[in-house]
XYZ file of C-alpha atoms in Angstrom:
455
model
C -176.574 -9.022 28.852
C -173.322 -7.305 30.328
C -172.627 -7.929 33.511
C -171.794 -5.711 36.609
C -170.131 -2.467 36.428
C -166.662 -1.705 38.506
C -169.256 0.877 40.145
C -171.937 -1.662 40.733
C -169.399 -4.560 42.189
C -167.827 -1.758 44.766
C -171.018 -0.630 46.057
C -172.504 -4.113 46.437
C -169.749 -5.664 48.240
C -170.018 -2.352 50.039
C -173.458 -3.621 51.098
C -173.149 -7.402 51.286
C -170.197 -6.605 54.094
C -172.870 -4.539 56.037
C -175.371 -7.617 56.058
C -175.502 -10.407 58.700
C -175.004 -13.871 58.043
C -178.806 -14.877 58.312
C -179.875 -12.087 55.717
C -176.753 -13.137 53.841
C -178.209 -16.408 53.410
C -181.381 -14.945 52.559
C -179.924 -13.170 49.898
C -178.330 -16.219 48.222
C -181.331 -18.192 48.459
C -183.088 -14.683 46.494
C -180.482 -15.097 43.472
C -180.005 -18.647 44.026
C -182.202 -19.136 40.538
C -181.947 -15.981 38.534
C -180.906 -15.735 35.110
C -178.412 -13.773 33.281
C -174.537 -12.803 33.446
C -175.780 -9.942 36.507
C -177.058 -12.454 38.815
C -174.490 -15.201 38.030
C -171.909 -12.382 38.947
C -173.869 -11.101 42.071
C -174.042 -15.331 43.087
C -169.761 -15.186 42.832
C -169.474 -11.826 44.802
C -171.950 -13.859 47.647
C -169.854 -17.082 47.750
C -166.834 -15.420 47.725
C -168.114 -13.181 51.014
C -169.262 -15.731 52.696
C -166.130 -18.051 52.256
C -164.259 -14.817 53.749
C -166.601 -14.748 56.371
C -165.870 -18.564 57.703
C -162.185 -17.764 57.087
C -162.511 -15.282 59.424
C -164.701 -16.881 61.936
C -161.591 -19.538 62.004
C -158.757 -17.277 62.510
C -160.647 -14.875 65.485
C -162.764 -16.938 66.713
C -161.003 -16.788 70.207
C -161.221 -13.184 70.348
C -164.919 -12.557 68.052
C -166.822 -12.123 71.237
C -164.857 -9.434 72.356
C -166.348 -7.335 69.526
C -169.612 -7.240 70.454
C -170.930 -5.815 74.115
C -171.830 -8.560 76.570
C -175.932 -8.822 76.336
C -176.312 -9.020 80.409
C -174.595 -5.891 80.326
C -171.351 -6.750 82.961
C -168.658 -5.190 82.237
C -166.294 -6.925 80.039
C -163.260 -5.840 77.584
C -164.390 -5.114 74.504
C -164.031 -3.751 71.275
C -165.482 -1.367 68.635
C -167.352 -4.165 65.802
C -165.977 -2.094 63.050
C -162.237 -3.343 63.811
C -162.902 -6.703 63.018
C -163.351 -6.559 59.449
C -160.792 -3.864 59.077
C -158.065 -6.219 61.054
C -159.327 -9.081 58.740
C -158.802 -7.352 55.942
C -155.107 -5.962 56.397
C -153.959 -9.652 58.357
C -155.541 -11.779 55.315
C -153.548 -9.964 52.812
C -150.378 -10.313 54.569
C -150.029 -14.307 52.779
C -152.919 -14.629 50.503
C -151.243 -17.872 49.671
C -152.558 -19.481 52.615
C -155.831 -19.005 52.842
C -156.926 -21.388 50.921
C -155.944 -23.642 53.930
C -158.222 -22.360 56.313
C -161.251 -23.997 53.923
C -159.976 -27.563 54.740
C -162.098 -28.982 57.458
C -159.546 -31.965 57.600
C -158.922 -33.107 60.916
C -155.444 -33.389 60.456
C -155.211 -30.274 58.314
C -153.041 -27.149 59.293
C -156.228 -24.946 59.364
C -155.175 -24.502 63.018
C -151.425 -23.695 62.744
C -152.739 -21.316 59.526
C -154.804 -19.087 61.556
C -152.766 -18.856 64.429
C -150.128 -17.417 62.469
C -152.860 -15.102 61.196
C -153.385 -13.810 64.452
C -149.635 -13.340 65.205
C -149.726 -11.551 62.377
C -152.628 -9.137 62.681
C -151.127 -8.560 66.322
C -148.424 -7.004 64.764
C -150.503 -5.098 62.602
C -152.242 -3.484 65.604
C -149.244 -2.657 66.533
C -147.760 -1.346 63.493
C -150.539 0.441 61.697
C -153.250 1.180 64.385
C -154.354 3.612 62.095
C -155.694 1.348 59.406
C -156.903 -1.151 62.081
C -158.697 1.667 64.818
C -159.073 4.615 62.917
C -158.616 8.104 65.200
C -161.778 8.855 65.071
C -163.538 5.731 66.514
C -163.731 5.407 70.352
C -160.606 7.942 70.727
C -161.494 7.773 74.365
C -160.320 4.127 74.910
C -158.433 3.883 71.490
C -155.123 3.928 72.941
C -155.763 0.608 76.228
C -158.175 -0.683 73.366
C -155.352 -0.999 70.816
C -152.623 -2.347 73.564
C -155.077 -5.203 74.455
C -156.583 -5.945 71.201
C -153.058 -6.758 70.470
C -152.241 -8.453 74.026
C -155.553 -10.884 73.486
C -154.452 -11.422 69.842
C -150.857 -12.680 71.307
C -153.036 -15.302 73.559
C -155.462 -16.263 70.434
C -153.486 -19.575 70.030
C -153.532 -20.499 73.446
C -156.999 -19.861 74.053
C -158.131 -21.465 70.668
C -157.090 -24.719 72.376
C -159.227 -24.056 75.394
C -162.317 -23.459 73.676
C -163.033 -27.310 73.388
C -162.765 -27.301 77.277
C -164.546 -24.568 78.353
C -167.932 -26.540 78.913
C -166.299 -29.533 80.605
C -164.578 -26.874 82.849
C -167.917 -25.270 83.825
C -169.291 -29.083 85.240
C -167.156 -31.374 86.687
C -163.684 -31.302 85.493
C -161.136 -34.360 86.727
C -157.588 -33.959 87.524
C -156.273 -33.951 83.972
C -158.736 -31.146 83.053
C -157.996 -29.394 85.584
C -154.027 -29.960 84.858
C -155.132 -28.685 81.215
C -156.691 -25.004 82.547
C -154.096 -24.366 84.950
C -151.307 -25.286 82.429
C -152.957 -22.723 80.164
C -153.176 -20.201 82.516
C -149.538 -20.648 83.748
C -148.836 -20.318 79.749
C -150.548 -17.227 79.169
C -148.604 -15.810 82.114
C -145.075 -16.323 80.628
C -146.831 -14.257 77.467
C -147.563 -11.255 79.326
C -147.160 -10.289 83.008
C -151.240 -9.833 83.234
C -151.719 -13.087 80.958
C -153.744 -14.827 83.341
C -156.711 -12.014 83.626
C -156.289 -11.582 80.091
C -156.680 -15.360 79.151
C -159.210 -15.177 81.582
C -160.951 -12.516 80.421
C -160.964 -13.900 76.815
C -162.968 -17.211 78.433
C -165.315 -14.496 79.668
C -166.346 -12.892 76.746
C -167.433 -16.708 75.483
C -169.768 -16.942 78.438
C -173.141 -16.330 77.786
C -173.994 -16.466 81.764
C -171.552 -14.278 83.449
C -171.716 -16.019 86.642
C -170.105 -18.709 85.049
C -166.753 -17.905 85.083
C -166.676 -18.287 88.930
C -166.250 -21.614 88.369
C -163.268 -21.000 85.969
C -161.072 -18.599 88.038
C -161.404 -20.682 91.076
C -160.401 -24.141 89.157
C -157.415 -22.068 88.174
C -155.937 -22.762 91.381
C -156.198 -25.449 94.080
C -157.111 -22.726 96.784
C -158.877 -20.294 94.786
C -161.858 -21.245 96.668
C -161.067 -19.596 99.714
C -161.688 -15.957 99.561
C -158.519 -14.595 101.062
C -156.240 -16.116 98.270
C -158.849 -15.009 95.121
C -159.397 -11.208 96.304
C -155.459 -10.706 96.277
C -155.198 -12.061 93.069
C -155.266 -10.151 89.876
C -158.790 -12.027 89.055
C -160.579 -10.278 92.058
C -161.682 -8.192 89.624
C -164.300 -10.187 88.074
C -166.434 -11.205 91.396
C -166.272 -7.275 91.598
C -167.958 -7.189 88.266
C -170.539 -9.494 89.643
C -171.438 -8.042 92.264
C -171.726 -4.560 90.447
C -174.089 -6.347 88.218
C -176.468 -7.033 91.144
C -176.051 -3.986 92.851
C -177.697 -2.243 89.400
C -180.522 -4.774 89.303
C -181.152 -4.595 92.668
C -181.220 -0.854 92.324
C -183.550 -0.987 89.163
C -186.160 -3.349 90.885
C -186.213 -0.895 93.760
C -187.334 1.490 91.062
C -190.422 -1.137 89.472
C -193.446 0.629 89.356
C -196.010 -2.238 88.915
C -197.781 -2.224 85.927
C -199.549 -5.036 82.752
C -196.767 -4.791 80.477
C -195.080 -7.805 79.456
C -191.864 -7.351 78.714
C -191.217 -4.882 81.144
C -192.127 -8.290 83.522
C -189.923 -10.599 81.869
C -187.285 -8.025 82.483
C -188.209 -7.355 86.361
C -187.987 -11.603 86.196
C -184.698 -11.527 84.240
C -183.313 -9.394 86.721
C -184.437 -11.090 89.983
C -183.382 -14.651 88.437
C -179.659 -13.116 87.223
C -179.160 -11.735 90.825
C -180.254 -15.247 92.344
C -177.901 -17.092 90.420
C -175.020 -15.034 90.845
C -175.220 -15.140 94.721
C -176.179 -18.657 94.534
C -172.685 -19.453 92.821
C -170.787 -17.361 95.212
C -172.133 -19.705 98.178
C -170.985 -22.481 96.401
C -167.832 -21.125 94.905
C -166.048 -18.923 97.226
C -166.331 -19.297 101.083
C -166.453 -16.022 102.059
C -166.158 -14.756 105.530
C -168.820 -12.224 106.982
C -166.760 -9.241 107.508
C -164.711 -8.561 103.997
C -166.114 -6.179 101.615
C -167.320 -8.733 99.617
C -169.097 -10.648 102.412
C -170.828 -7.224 103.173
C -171.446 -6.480 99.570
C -173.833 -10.072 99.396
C -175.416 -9.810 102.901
C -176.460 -6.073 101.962
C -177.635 -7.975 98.452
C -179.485 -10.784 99.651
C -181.162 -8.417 102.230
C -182.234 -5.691 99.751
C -183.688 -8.179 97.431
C -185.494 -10.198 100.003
C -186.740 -6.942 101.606
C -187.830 -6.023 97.837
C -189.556 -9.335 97.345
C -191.466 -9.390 100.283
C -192.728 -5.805 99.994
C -193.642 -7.196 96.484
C -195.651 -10.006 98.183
C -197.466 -7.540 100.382
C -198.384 -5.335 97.540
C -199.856 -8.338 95.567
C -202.104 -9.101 98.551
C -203.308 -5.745 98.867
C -203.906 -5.228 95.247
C -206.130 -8.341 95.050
C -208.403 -6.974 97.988
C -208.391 -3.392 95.393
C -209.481 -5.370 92.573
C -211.955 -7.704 94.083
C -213.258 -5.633 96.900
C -215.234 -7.005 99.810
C -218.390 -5.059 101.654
C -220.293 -5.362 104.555
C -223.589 -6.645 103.848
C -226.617 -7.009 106.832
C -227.820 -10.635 106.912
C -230.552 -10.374 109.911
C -230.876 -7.652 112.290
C -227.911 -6.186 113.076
C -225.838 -8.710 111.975
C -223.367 -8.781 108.823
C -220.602 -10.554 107.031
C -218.404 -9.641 104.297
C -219.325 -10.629 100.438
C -217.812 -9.809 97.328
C -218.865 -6.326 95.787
C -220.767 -7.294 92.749
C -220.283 -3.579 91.372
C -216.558 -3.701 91.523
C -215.331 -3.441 87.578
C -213.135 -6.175 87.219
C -211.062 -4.777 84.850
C -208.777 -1.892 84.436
C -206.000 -0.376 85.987
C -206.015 -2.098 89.477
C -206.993 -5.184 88.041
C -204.058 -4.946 85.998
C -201.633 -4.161 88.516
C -203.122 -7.471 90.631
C -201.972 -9.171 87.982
C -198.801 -7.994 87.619
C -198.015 -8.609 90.768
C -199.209 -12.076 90.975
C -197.620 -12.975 88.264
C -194.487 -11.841 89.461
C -195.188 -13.770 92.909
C -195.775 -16.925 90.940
C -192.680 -16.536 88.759
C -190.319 -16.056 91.653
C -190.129 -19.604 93.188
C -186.416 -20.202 92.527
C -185.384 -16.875 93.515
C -187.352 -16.417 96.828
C -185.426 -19.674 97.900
C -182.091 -18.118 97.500
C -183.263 -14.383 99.239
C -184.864 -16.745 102.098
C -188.584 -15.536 101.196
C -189.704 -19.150 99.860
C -191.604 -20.112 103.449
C -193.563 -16.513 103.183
C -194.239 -16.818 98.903
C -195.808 -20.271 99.768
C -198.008 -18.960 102.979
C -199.193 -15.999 100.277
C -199.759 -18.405 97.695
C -201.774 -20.902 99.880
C -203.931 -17.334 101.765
C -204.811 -16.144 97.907
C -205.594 -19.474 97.146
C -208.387 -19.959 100.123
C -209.267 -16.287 99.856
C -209.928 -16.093 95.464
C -211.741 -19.666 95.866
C -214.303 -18.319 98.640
C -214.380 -15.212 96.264
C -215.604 -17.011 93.292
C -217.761 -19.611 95.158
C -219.473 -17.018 97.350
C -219.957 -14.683 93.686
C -221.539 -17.918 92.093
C -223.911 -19.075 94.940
C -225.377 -15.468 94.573
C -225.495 -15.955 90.812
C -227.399 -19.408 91.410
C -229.517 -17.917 93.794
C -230.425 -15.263 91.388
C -228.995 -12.098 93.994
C -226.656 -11.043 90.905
C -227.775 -7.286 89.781
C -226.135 -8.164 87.003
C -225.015 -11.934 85.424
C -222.268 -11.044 83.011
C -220.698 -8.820 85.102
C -220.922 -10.981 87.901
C -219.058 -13.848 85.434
C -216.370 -11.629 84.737
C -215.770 -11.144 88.586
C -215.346 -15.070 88.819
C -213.156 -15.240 85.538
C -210.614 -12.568 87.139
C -210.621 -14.629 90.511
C -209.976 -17.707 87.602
C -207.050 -15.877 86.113
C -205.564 -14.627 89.484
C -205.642 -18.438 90.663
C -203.806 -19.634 87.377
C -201.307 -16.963 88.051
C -200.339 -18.252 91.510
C -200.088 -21.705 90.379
C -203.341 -23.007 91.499
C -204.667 -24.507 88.266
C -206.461 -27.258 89.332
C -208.725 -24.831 91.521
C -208.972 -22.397 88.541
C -210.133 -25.115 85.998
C -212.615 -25.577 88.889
C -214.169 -21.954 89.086
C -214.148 -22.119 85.382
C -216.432 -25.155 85.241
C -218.914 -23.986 87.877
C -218.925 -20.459 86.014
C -219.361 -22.447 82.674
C -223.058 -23.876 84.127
C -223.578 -20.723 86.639
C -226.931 -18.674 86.136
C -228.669 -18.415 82.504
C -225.618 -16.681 80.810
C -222.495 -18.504 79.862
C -220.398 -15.343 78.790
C -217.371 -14.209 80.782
C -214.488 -11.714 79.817
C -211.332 -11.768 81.348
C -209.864 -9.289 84.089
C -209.205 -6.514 80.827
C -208.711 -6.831 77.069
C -204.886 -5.666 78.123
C -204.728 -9.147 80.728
C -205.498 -11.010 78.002
């Protein structure tokens, strides 16, 4: 059988460049077992792109991240993905001869000192021939600052590539030697460039998967970092700023939350409120700030927006549980009367919904009421719902038992939303409770929950 054409090798390394590692891998385990001189080619042409590919993880791994946006969305420096295999391409064929060297895993190998000079060398490139590395037509609004610091952070790969190790035992609880090592780097990266601290700096960032984490690195780059005055006259002021732009858009986009039964939409809402927690959290420990500064007004204004936020949230939950399990006014004797659950209410549908929203937002918020100061008022909400669903479903029972229910199975599915709303708020125990009295209640043993969407 003849094997691959020219045509046929160009346009599937072509495609195997466009695939990701994991369907890569899928993809070798496909022709891991075919037969004939085609698949035995296409097998070479995967192996050989997938060595490249750990070449190339070696050599930029310092700066990879900075090719991809940051997923929390803070702003960050980065750069268009489609340079990195371009800038690959033009610094491995500078020395081919030393590739190879970059595949020994050898402790004591000069992997290291291989693809640092690789980087030196694809600075140069960027340099050189920015044409061939950020083509005109890509970006051309930030081509220009994106090529002068793709090159600048390439010039610091080597330097950084020796911090990576540290990075985590920088982030907990460094000693003096590790502290020695940051500072030294920092002080190193400086005598590079005259804005080689923020850009070292800013390389550590873009390995960060929680933004707020780098707090901890730009004040452990100096022994009075800490104190506010020192860090916001400092050339890494700049990233607190980014932080607290970050919670100034979630806090704006929670303002906007219409509630509403739709689950990811209440991860994010959770996602948001938990990000915004940490990050002020962090800057109480990290930073002493003092009241007045912009950035002491910046998380007073924060922490009171969100708190105000999260108790209106709290309030709305209560209401909306009184909406979707109504009370009436019933006559007992005479002209007296009390309040009992209203056995017609549906149970299910759009206010239901939004009940449960809303209380499962309550419930979810533990950590982050404790930070905005709401934790005291969550708790008194949580322990009210708790006495007021509980006298719901044992007052809706007692009038099943007593055979006053109009109607059994709708009756049920009253009780199994006051169930669910329990669960939500943390109150299992008294939910597995209702569930068992409902589960012997009357002659009918079917319930539904609150709506086929709750569910």
């Amino acid at each position: 059988m003849a094997g691959l054409s020219a045509a046929h090798r160009s346009a599937l390394a072509a495609l195997l460049a466009r695939c990701g590692d994991p369907v890569l891998k899928a993809v070798g385990g496909a022709v891991a077992r075919l037969p004939g001189e085609r698949a035995i080619e296409l097998r070479a042409m995967l192996s050989d792109e997938m060595r490249d590919r750990r070449r190339r993880s070696l050599v930029f791994g310092p700066v990879a991240p900075m090719f991809r946006p940051r997923a929390d969305g803070v702003a960050a420096m980065t750069f268009p993905a489609e340079v990195l295999p371009r800038l690959w391409r033009l610094a491995s064929e500078r020395e081919p001869q030393l590739l190879p060297r970059l595949d020994d895993e050898d402790e004591d190998s000069d992997a290291v000192v291989v693809a640092n000079r690789i980087c030196q060398a694809a600075a140069s490139i960027v340099r050189d021939r920015p044409d061939l590395v950020w083509p005109a037509g890509l970006e051309p609004d930030v081509r220009d600052d994106g090529l002068f610091d793709l090159a600048a952070c390439l010039d610091l790969s080597h330097l950084v590539r020796r911090a990576m190790p540290s990075i985590e035992v920088w982030l907990k609880r460094p000693d003096g030697d590790q502290l020695a090592e940051l500072r030294l780097l920092v002080k190193d990266a400086a005598a590079i460039h005259a804005d080689g601290a923020r850009r070292f700096v800013e390389i550590l960032f873009a390995h960060l998967e929680d933004a707020v984490l780098v707090l901890r690195i730009i004040t452990r780059t100096s022994g009075v970092a800490g104190r506010e005055g020192f860090l916001s006259a400092s050339e890494l002021s700049d990233f607190v700023d980014r932080l607290l732009d970050g919670v100034a858009v979630r806090a704006t986009r929670l303002a906007a939350y219409t509630p509403r039964l739709d689950a990811e939409e209440l991860r994010s809402v959770l996602r948001d409120l938990d990000w915004c927690a940490n990050v002020l959290a962090e800057l109480d420990v990290t930073l002493t700030l003092d009241p007045g500064s912009p950035w002491g007004k910046a998380v007073r204004d924060a922490r009171l927006k969100l708190a105000d936020w999260l108790s209106g949230l709290m309030r709305a939950a209560e209401k909306a549980v009184d909406k979707a399990l109504p009370l009436e006014r019933v006559q007992i004797v005479g002209r007296m009367s009390r309040m009992a659950p209203m056995l017609t209410a549906p149970g299910r549908g759009d206010e239901a919904d939004i009940a449960l929203a809303l209380l499962r937002l309550v419930g979810a918020a533990r950590g982050a009421s404790a930070t905005f100061g709401c934790e005291s008022d969550r708790r008194a909400l949580e322990e009210s719902l708790q006495a007021r669903l509980t006298d719901y479903a044992d007052q809706v029972l007692v009038m099943i038992n007593d055979d006053e229910a109009p109607d059994e199975d709708q009756a049920l599915r009253l009780v199994a939303v006051a169930a669910r709303y329990l669960e939500e708020i943390g109150a299992r125990d008294a939910a597995r409770t209702v569930r068992r009295r409902a589960a012997v209640a009357g002659g009918s043993g079917s319930q539904d929950g609150p709506s086929s969407r709750a569910a």
